[in-house]
Amino acid sequence: MFRKIIHIDMDYFYAQVEELKDPSLKKLPVGIGSPDGRGVLCTSNYEARKYGVKSAMPTKIALGKCPHLKLVKPCFEDYKNISAKVFEIFYEYTDLVEGISLDEAYLDVSECTEFDNSAFMIARDIRQRVLKETGLTCSAGISFNKFFAKFACEHNKPNGQFLIPPNVSSEFIHNIDVDKISGVGKVFKETLANDNIYKLKDLICFERYELQERYGKFGTKLYDYARGVDLREVSAHRVRKSLSVENTFFEDISSHDELSDKIHDLHDEFLRRLDKHKDKVVSTIFVKIKYHDFLSTTIERQFKDLSLESFTEIFIERFTQRVEAVRLLGVGVKFKSAGSTLQLPLPFYEV
Ligand code: DCP
Ligand code: MG
Ligand code: MG
């Protein structure tokens, strides 16, 4: 069976976040970098790209190409926070998420039952959720291995997606430029060009050992890619430690009955999502309440059952201590860890 892999990458990530914070930037060419004109740009929006302004370009050169370029200082804290939100959305579809950077990840959705396991539809749904919950667009590539998923992701960027199916033609594969392979940078591209290798088709005439002799271990990778083969797995960084559903209300709610109704709705949705995690063992259940003044409290109880009554009981116990307007409610569970060896420390996407 073929795997179903989605590669997602946020569009002009840092710049798009800045546009979200200040929509007046949308009409302007924007570069993210030091406003004093020193250093290099982190990225630019698509308006600025029309002038040839791009990531890693010295700001001075960018200003030469586009004198009215609007420079905005990066705010990494914001990018990290939004990235965490985006990754939380990914984890709702699968645990097999491999973060590559703040704005980019591979998801293996082979086991995802949603949309009749149509990876294309899952990708579309993820992109819609990301837009709805963060206000940002992203692009997706869908394929049967990581190499093609990443390649496909760039095909309809920005705000698009593209599928490369398992029966993709050799012609399509052969026309891919070698520098689309991760690890083929400027220098190696030059080396290959000196050997008259520009596209994957230029690799086909070589035996595996020949490429290995010439380019070392990377040579065997080239041999495989030219044949559409990439066996790298999506390596999940974390084991899911909790699952919860929460909702921020349009208007704060103070009525006890109305809040109980909300717990009911959240509980329904929570059970639906929990269905995909039957392999895990629940250790505690919890209810989260955020009040109008942003005072936030999470009340945890040892797991007995997952009934609506159990969650409602916890809610009432806390709410009666502080009967005030609530802006957010959440219900969830924590799982027992299946062993700590898989729990690699990851700075970006901890629960
Ligand atoms: N970045 C950086 N320096 C680089 C490349 C990137 O600081 N040399 C940062 C800024 C980018 C973010 O990482 O916003 C994501 O990098 P991408 O390569 O995904 O580029 P963008 O998301 O900005 O644009 P695209 O729409 O092409 O994905
Ligand atoms: Mg990006
Ligand atoms: Mg990226």
CSV table of C-alpha atoms and ligand atoms in Angstrom, one decimal:
chain,number,residue,atom,x,y,z
A,1,MET,CA,0.0,0.0,0.0
A,2,PHE,CA,1.1,3.5,-0.7
A,3,ARG,CA,1.5,5.9,2.1
A,4,LYS,CA,-0.4,9.2,2.2
A,5,ILE,CA,1.9,12.1,3.1
A,6,ILE,CA,1.0,15.8,3.3
A,7,HIS,CA,3.6,18.5,3.4
A,8,ILE,CA,2.3,21.8,4.7
A,9,ASP,CA,4.2,25.1,4.6
A,10,MET,CA,2.8,28.5,5.7
A,11,ASP,CA,2.9,31.2,3.0
A,12,TYR,CA,5.4,34.0,3.5
A,13,PHE,CA,5.1,33.1,7.2
A,14,TYR,CA,6.8,35.9,9.2
A,15,ALA,CA,5.5,38.5,6.7
A,16,GLN,CA,2.0,37.1,6.8
A,17,VAL,CA,1.9,37.2,10.6
A,18,GLU,CA,2.9,40.9,10.4
A,19,GLU,CA,0.1,41.6,7.9
A,20,LEU,CA,-2.3,40.0,10.3
A,21,LYS,CA,-1.1,42.3,13.1
A,22,ASP,CA,-1.2,45.4,10.8
A,23,PRO,CA,-3.5,44.9,7.8
A,24,SER,CA,-2.3,48.2,6.3
A,25,LEU,CA,0.9,46.3,5.3
A,26,LYS,CA,-1.1,44.1,2.9
A,27,LYS,CA,-0.9,46.5,0.1
A,28,LEU,CA,2.8,47.2,0.5
A,29,PRO,CA,5.9,45.3,-0.4
A,30,VAL,CA,7.1,44.1,3.0
A,31,GLY,CA,10.5,42.7,4.1
A,32,ILE,CA,11.0,41.2,7.5
A,33,GLY,CA,14.4,42.5,8.8
A,34,SER,CA,16.0,45.2,10.7
A,35,PRO,CA,14.4,48.6,9.8
A,36,ASP,CA,17.9,50.2,10.1
A,37,GLY,CA,18.7,48.4,6.8
A,38,ARG,CA,21.4,46.2,8.3
A,39,GLY,CA,21.7,42.5,8.0
A,40,VAL,CA,19.6,40.2,5.8
A,41,LEU,CA,15.9,39.7,5.3
A,42,CYS,CA,14.1,36.7,7.0
A,43,THR,CA,11.5,36.8,4.3
A,44,SER,CA,9.2,39.1,2.2
A,45,ASN,CA,5.6,39.1,1.2
A,46,TYR,CA,4.5,38.3,-2.3
A,47,GLU,CA,4.2,41.9,-3.3
A,48,ALA,CA,7.9,42.4,-2.5
A,49,ARG,CA,8.8,39.2,-4.3
A,50,LYS,CA,7.6,40.9,-7.5
A,51,TYR,CA,10.7,43.1,-7.2
A,52,GLY,CA,13.0,40.1,-6.6
A,53,VAL,CA,13.1,40.7,-2.9
A,54,LYS,CA,13.5,37.4,-1.0
A,55,SER,CA,14.7,35.5,2.1
A,56,ALA,CA,18.3,35.8,3.1
A,57,MET,CA,18.9,38.7,0.8
A,58,PRO,CA,21.0,41.6,2.3
A,59,THR,CA,18.5,44.3,3.2
A,60,LYS,CA,20.6,46.9,1.4
A,61,ILE,CA,20.3,44.9,-1.9
A,62,ALA,CA,16.6,44.5,-1.3
A,63,LEU,CA,16.2,48.2,-0.9
A,64,GLY,CA,18.1,48.7,-4.1
A,65,LYS,CA,15.6,46.5,-5.9
A,66,CYS,CA,12.6,48.0,-4.2
A,67,PRO,CA,13.3,51.4,-2.6
A,68,HIS,CA,9.8,51.7,-1.1
A,69,LEU,CA,10.2,48.3,0.6
A,70,LYS,CA,8.5,48.5,4.1
A,71,LEU,CA,10.9,46.9,6.6
A,72,VAL,CA,9.3,45.3,9.7
A,73,LYS,CA,11.3,44.0,12.6
A,74,PRO,CA,10.7,40.3,13.3
A,75,CYS,CA,8.9,39.2,16.4
A,76,PHE,CA,9.8,35.6,17.0
A,77,GLU,CA,7.6,35.2,20.0
A,78,ASP,CA,4.5,35.8,17.8
A,79,TYR,CA,5.7,33.4,15.1
A,80,LYS,CA,6.3,30.7,17.8
A,81,ASN,CA,2.9,31.1,19.3
A,82,ILE,CA,1.1,30.9,16.0
A,83,SER,CA,3.2,28.0,14.9
A,84,ALA,CA,2.2,26.1,18.1
A,85,LYS,CA,-1.5,26.8,17.2
A,86,VAL,CA,-1.0,25.5,13.7
A,87,PHE,CA,0.7,22.3,14.9
A,88,GLU,CA,-2.1,21.7,17.3
A,89,ILE,CA,-4.4,21.6,14.3
A,90,PHE,CA,-2.1,19.1,12.6
A,91,TYR,CA,-2.2,16.8,15.7
A,92,GLU,CA,-6.0,16.6,15.4
A,93,TYR,CA,-5.6,14.6,12.2
A,94,THR,CA,-2.7,12.4,13.1
A,95,ASP,CA,0.0,11.9,15.7
A,96,LEU,CA,2.5,11.4,12.9
A,97,VAL,CA,3.6,14.9,12.5
A,98,GLU,CA,7.2,15.8,11.8
A,99,GLY,CA,8.0,19.5,12.2
A,100,ILE,CA,10.7,20.8,9.9
A,101,SER,CA,10.6,24.4,11.0
A,102,LEU,CA,8.1,26.8,12.6
A,103,ASP,CA,6.1,27.0,9.4
A,104,GLU,CA,6.5,23.6,7.9
A,105,ALA,CA,5.7,19.9,8.6
A,106,TYR,CA,5.1,16.5,7.1
A,107,LEU,CA,2.0,14.6,8.2
A,108,ASP,CA,1.5,10.9,7.5
A,109,VAL,CA,-2.3,10.6,7.2
A,110,SER,CA,-2.3,7.0,5.9
A,111,GLU,CA,-4.4,6.0,8.9
A,112,CYS,CA,-6.6,9.0,9.0
A,113,THR,CA,-10.2,8.0,8.5
A,114,GLU,CA,-11.7,11.4,7.8
A,115,PHE,CA,-13.0,12.1,4.2
A,116,ASP,CA,-12.9,8.4,3.3
A,117,ASN,CA,-9.1,8.7,3.7
A,118,SER,CA,-8.8,11.1,0.9
A,119,ALA,CA,-5.5,12.9,1.6
A,120,PHE,CA,-6.4,15.7,-0.8
A,121,MET,CA,-9.6,16.4,1.1
A,122,ILE,CA,-7.8,16.1,4.5
A,123,ALA,CA,-5.2,18.6,3.3
A,124,ARG,CA,-8.0,21.0,2.2
A,125,ASP,CA,-9.7,20.7,5.5
A,126,ILE,CA,-6.5,21.3,7.4
A,127,ARG,CA,-5.8,24.4,5.3
A,128,GLN,CA,-9.3,25.7,6.0
A,129,ARG,CA,-8.9,25.1,9.7
A,130,VAL,CA,-5.6,26.9,9.8
A,131,LEU,CA,-7.1,29.8,8.0
A,132,LYS,CA,-10.1,29.9,10.3
A,133,GLU,CA,-8.2,29.6,13.5
A,134,THR,CA,-5.1,31.7,12.8
A,135,GLY,CA,-6.2,33.9,9.9
A,136,LEU,CA,-3.2,32.7,7.8
A,137,THR,CA,-3.0,30.8,4.5
A,138,CYS,CA,-0.7,27.9,3.9
A,139,SER,CA,0.0,25.5,1.0
A,140,ALA,CA,0.0,21.7,0.9
A,141,GLY,CA,1.6,19.0,-1.2
A,142,ILE,CA,0.1,15.6,-1.2
A,143,SER,CA,1.8,12.5,-2.3
A,144,PHE,CA,3.0,9.0,-1.5
A,145,ASN,CA,6.4,10.0,-0.2
A,146,LYS,CA,8.1,13.0,1.4
A,147,PHE,CA,10.1,14.1,-1.6
A,148,PHE,CA,7.0,14.4,-3.9
A,149,ALA,CA,4.9,15.9,-1.1
A,150,LYS,CA,7.4,18.7,-0.6
A,151,PHE,CA,7.8,19.2,-4.3
A,152,ALA,CA,4.0,19.3,-4.8
A,153,CYS,CA,3.7,21.9,-2.0
A,154,GLU,CA,5.6,24.5,-4.0
A,155,HIS,CA,3.6,23.8,-7.1
A,156,ASN,CA,0.5,25.9,-6.2
A,157,LYS,CA,2.0,28.3,-3.6
A,158,PRO,CA,0.7,30.5,-2.2
A,159,ASN,CA,-2.7,29.4,-0.8
A,160,GLY,CA,-2.9,26.3,-2.9
A,161,GLN,CA,-2.4,22.6,-2.9
A,162,PHE,CA,-1.3,19.9,-5.4
A,163,LEU,CA,-1.4,16.1,-5.6
A,164,ILE,CA,1.2,13.9,-7.1
A,165,PRO,CA,-0.4,10.4,-7.3
A,166,PRO,CA,1.4,7.1,-7.1
A,167,ASN,CA,0.9,6.5,-10.8
A,168,VAL,CA,2.8,9.8,-11.7
A,169,SER,CA,4.4,9.5,-15.1
A,170,SER,CA,8.2,9.0,-15.4
A,171,GLU,CA,8.2,12.1,-17.7
A,172,PHE,CA,6.9,14.2,-14.8
A,173,ILE,CA,9.6,12.8,-12.4
A,174,HIS,CA,12.4,13.2,-15.0
A,175,ASN,CA,11.7,16.8,-15.5
A,176,ILE,CA,12.3,17.8,-11.9
A,177,ASP,CA,15.4,19.9,-11.3
A,178,VAL,CA,18.0,18.3,-9.1
A,179,ASP,CA,18.1,21.2,-6.7
A,180,LYS,CA,14.5,20.3,-5.6
A,181,ILE,CA,16.1,17.5,-3.6
A,182,SER,CA,16.7,18.7,-0.1
A,183,GLY,CA,20.5,18.6,0.5
A,184,VAL,CA,21.3,19.8,-3.0
A,185,GLY,CA,22.3,23.4,-2.3
A,186,LYS,CA,24.2,25.9,-4.5
A,187,VAL,CA,27.6,24.2,-4.3
A,188,PHE,CA,26.4,20.6,-4.9
A,189,LYS,CA,24.1,21.9,-7.7
A,190,GLU,CA,27.2,23.3,-9.3
A,191,THR,CA,29.1,20.0,-8.9
A,192,LEU,CA,26.2,18.2,-10.6
A,193,ALA,CA,26.1,20.8,-13.4
A,194,ASN,CA,29.8,20.2,-14.0
A,195,ASP,CA,28.8,16.5,-14.6
A,196,ASN,CA,26.0,17.6,-16.9
A,197,ILE,CA,23.3,16.7,-14.4
A,198,TYR,CA,20.5,19.2,-14.2
A,199,LYS,CA,17.3,17.2,-14.0
A,200,LEU,CA,16.4,13.9,-12.6
A,201,LYS,CA,16.4,12.4,-16.1
A,202,ASP,CA,20.1,13.1,-16.3
A,203,LEU,CA,20.7,10.6,-13.4
A,204,ILE,CA,18.8,7.7,-15.0
A,205,CYS,CA,21.7,6.4,-17.1
A,206,PHE,CA,23.9,5.7,-14.0
A,207,GLU,CA,24.0,2.6,-11.9
A,208,ARG,CA,23.5,2.9,-8.2
A,209,TYR,CA,27.2,2.1,-7.4
A,210,GLU,CA,28.3,4.7,-10.0
A,211,LEU,CA,26.5,7.5,-8.3
A,212,GLN,CA,27.7,6.2,-4.9
A,213,GLU,CA,31.3,6.3,-6.1
A,214,ARG,CA,30.9,9.8,-7.4
A,215,TYR,CA,28.8,11.4,-4.7
A,216,GLY,CA,29.1,9.1,-1.7
A,217,LYS,CA,26.0,8.2,0.3
A,218,PHE,CA,24.0,11.0,-1.2
A,219,GLY,CA,24.5,9.3,-4.6
A,220,THR,CA,22.2,6.5,-3.7
A,221,LYS,CA,19.6,9.0,-2.7
A,222,LEU,CA,19.9,10.5,-6.1
A,223,TYR,CA,19.5,7.1,-7.7
A,224,ASP,CA,16.3,6.5,-5.8
A,225,TYR,CA,14.8,9.9,-6.3
A,226,ALA,CA,15.3,9.7,-10.0
A,227,ARG,CA,13.0,6.6,-9.9
A,228,GLY,CA,10.5,8.2,-7.6
A,229,VAL,CA,11.6,6.3,-4.6
A,230,ASP,CA,11.9,8.0,-1.2
A,231,LEU,CA,11.5,5.6,1.8
A,232,ARG,CA,12.1,8.2,4.5
A,233,GLU,CA,9.4,7.9,7.2
A,234,VAL,CA,7.5,10.8,8.8
A,235,SER,CA,9.1,10.6,12.2
A,236,ALA,CA,6.8,11.9,14.9
A,237,HIS,CA,8.5,14.1,17.4
A,238,ARG,CA,6.1,13.7,20.3
A,239,VAL,CA,3.7,11.3,21.8
A,240,ARG,CA,0.4,12.9,22.4
A,241,LYS,CA,0.1,13.5,26.1
A,242,SER,CA,-3.4,15.0,26.2
A,243,LEU,CA,-6.5,15.7,24.1
A,244,SER,CA,-8.9,18.5,24.7
A,245,VAL,CA,-11.6,20.5,23.0
A,246,GLU,CA,-12.1,24.1,23.9
A,247,ASN,CA,-14.2,27.0,22.7
A,248,THR,CA,-13.9,30.8,23.1
A,249,PHE,CA,-17.3,32.3,23.0
A,250,PHE,CA,-18.3,35.3,20.8
A,251,GLU,CA,-19.7,36.9,24.0
A,252,ASP,CA,-18.8,36.0,27.6
A,253,ILE,CA,-21.4,33.8,29.3
A,254,SER,CA,-22.4,34.0,32.9
A,255,SER,CA,-25.5,31.8,32.9
A,256,HIS,CA,-25.0,28.5,34.6
A,257,ASP,CA,-27.5,26.7,32.4
A,258,GLU,CA,-26.0,28.1,29.2
A,259,LEU,CA,-22.5,27.1,30.4
A,260,SER,CA,-23.7,23.5,31.1
A,261,ASP,CA,-25.1,23.4,27.6
A,262,LYS,CA,-21.7,24.4,26.3
A,263,ILE,CA,-20.0,21.6,28.3
A,264,HIS,CA,-22.5,19.3,26.7
A,265,ASP,CA,-21.5,20.4,23.2
A,266,LEU,CA,-17.8,20.2,24.0
A,267,HIS,CA,-18.2,16.8,25.5
A,268,ASP,CA,-19.8,15.5,22.3
A,269,GLU,CA,-17.1,16.8,20.1
A,270,PHE,CA,-14.4,15.6,22.6
A,271,LEU,CA,-15.8,12.0,22.5
A,272,ARG,CA,-15.8,12.2,18.7
A,273,ARG,CA,-12.1,13.1,18.6
A,274,LEU,CA,-11.2,10.7,21.3
A,275,ASP,CA,-12.4,7.9,19.1
A,276,LYS,CA,-9.1,8.0,17.2
A,277,HIS,CA,-7.1,7.5,20.3
A,278,LYS,CA,-8.4,4.2,21.5
A,279,ASP,CA,-4.9,2.8,21.9
A,280,LYS,CA,-4.2,5.3,24.7
A,281,VAL,CA,-4.9,5.1,28.4
A,282,VAL,CA,-6.5,8.0,30.1
A,283,SER,CA,-5.0,9.1,33.4
A,284,THR,CA,-6.9,12.2,34.3
A,285,ILE,CA,-9.9,14.2,33.0
A,286,PHE,CA,-10.0,18.0,33.2
A,287,VAL,CA,-12.1,21.1,32.6
A,288,LYS,CA,-10.6,24.5,31.7
A,289,ILE,CA,-12.3,27.8,32.4
A,290,LYS,CA,-11.0,31.1,31.3
A,291,TYR,CA,-12.9,34.1,32.8
A,292,HIS,CA,-13.7,37.4,31.3
A,293,ASP,CA,-10.7,38.9,33.1
A,294,PHE,CA,-8.4,36.2,31.5
A,295,LEU,CA,-8.0,34.4,34.8
A,296,SER,CA,-7.6,30.9,33.6
A,297,THR,CA,-8.0,27.7,35.7
A,298,THR,CA,-7.7,24.0,34.8
A,299,ILE,CA,-9.3,21.5,37.2
A,300,GLU,CA,-8.0,18.0,37.0
A,301,ARG,CA,-9.5,14.8,38.5
A,302,GLN,CA,-8.3,11.2,38.5
A,303,PHE,CA,-10.0,9.3,35.7
A,304,LYS,CA,-13.1,7.3,36.6
A,305,ASP,CA,-15.2,7.6,33.5
A,306,LEU,CA,-15.7,9.9,30.6
A,307,SER,CA,-19.4,10.7,31.2
A,308,LEU,CA,-20.9,14.1,30.7
A,309,GLU,CA,-21.8,14.1,34.4
A,310,SER,CA,-18.2,13.7,35.5
A,311,PHE,CA,-17.1,16.7,33.4
A,312,THR,CA,-20.1,18.8,34.5
A,313,GLU,CA,-19.4,18.0,38.1
A,314,ILE,CA,-15.9,19.3,37.9
A,315,PHE,CA,-17.1,22.4,36.1
A,316,ILE,CA,-19.8,23.2,38.7
A,317,GLU,CA,-17.4,22.6,41.6
A,318,ARG,CA,-15.1,25.4,40.3
A,319,PHE,CA,-17.7,27.7,38.9
A,320,THR,CA,-19.6,27.9,42.1
A,321,GLN,CA,-16.5,29.2,43.7
A,322,ARG,CA,-16.3,32.0,41.2
A,323,VAL,CA,-19.6,32.9,39.6
A,324,GLU,CA,-18.4,35.3,36.9
A,325,ALA,CA,-18.6,35.7,33.1
A,326,VAL,CA,-16.7,33.0,31.3
A,327,ARG,CA,-15.0,33.6,27.9
A,328,LEU,CA,-13.6,30.1,27.3
A,329,LEU,CA,-14.5,26.5,28.3
A,330,GLY,CA,-12.6,23.4,27.5
A,331,VAL,CA,-12.8,19.7,28.4
A,332,GLY,CA,-10.1,17.1,28.0
A,333,VAL,CA,-8.0,14.2,29.2
A,334,LYS,CA,-4.4,13.5,29.9
A,335,PHE,CA,-3.0,10.2,28.8
A,336,LYS,CA,-0.7,7.8,30.6
A,337,SER,CA,2.7,7.9,28.9
A,338,ALA,CA,3.5,4.6,27.1
A,339,GLY,CA,7.2,4.9,28.0
A,340,SER,CA,9.5,7.9,28.0
A,341,THR,CA,11.9,6.9,25.3
A,342,LEU,CA,9.9,8.4,22.4
A,343,GLN,CA,9.4,11.7,24.1
A,344,LEU,CA,12.1,13.8,22.5
A,345,PRO,CA,12.3,17.3,23.8
A,346,LEU,CA,11.0,19.7,21.2
A,347,PRO,CA,11.1,23.4,21.7
A,348,PHE,CA,8.3,24.4,19.3
A,349,TYR,CA,5.3,22.1,19.7
A,350,GLU,CA,5.0,20.9,23.3
A,351,VAL,CA,1.4,20.4,24.5
B,1,DCP,N1,13.3,32.3,7.3
B,1,DCP,C1,14.4,33.0,7.7
B,1,DCP,N2,15.6,33.0,7.0
B,1,DCP,C2,15.6,32.3,5.8
B,1,DCP,C3,14.5,31.5,5.4
B,1,DCP,C4,13.3,31.6,6.2
B,1,DCP,O1,14.4,33.6,8.8
B,1,DCP,N3,16.7,32.3,5.1
B,1,DCP,C5,12.1,32.3,8.1
B,1,DCP,C6,11.1,33.4,7.6
B,1,DCP,C7,10.1,32.7,6.9
B,1,DCP,C8,10.0,31.4,7.6
B,1,DCP,O2,11.3,31.1,8.1
B,1,DCP,O3,8.8,33.4,6.9
B,1,DCP,C9,9.5,30.2,6.7
B,1,DCP,O4,10.4,30.0,5.6
B,1,DCP,P1,9.9,29.6,4.2
B,1,DCP,O5,11.1,29.1,3.5
B,1,DCP,O6,8.8,28.6,4.3
B,1,DCP,O7,9.4,30.9,3.5
B,1,DCP,P2,8.1,31.8,3.7
B,1,DCP,O8,7.1,31.0,4.6
B,1,DCP,O9,8.5,33.1,4.2
B,1,DCP,O10,7.6,31.9,2.2
B,1,DCP,P3,6.9,30.8,1.3
B,1,DCP,O11,5.5,31.3,1.0
B,1,DCP,O12,7.7,30.7,0.1
B,1,DCP,O13,6.8,29.5,2.1
B,2,MG,MG,6.7,29.1,4.2
B,3,MG,MG,9.0,26.7,5.3
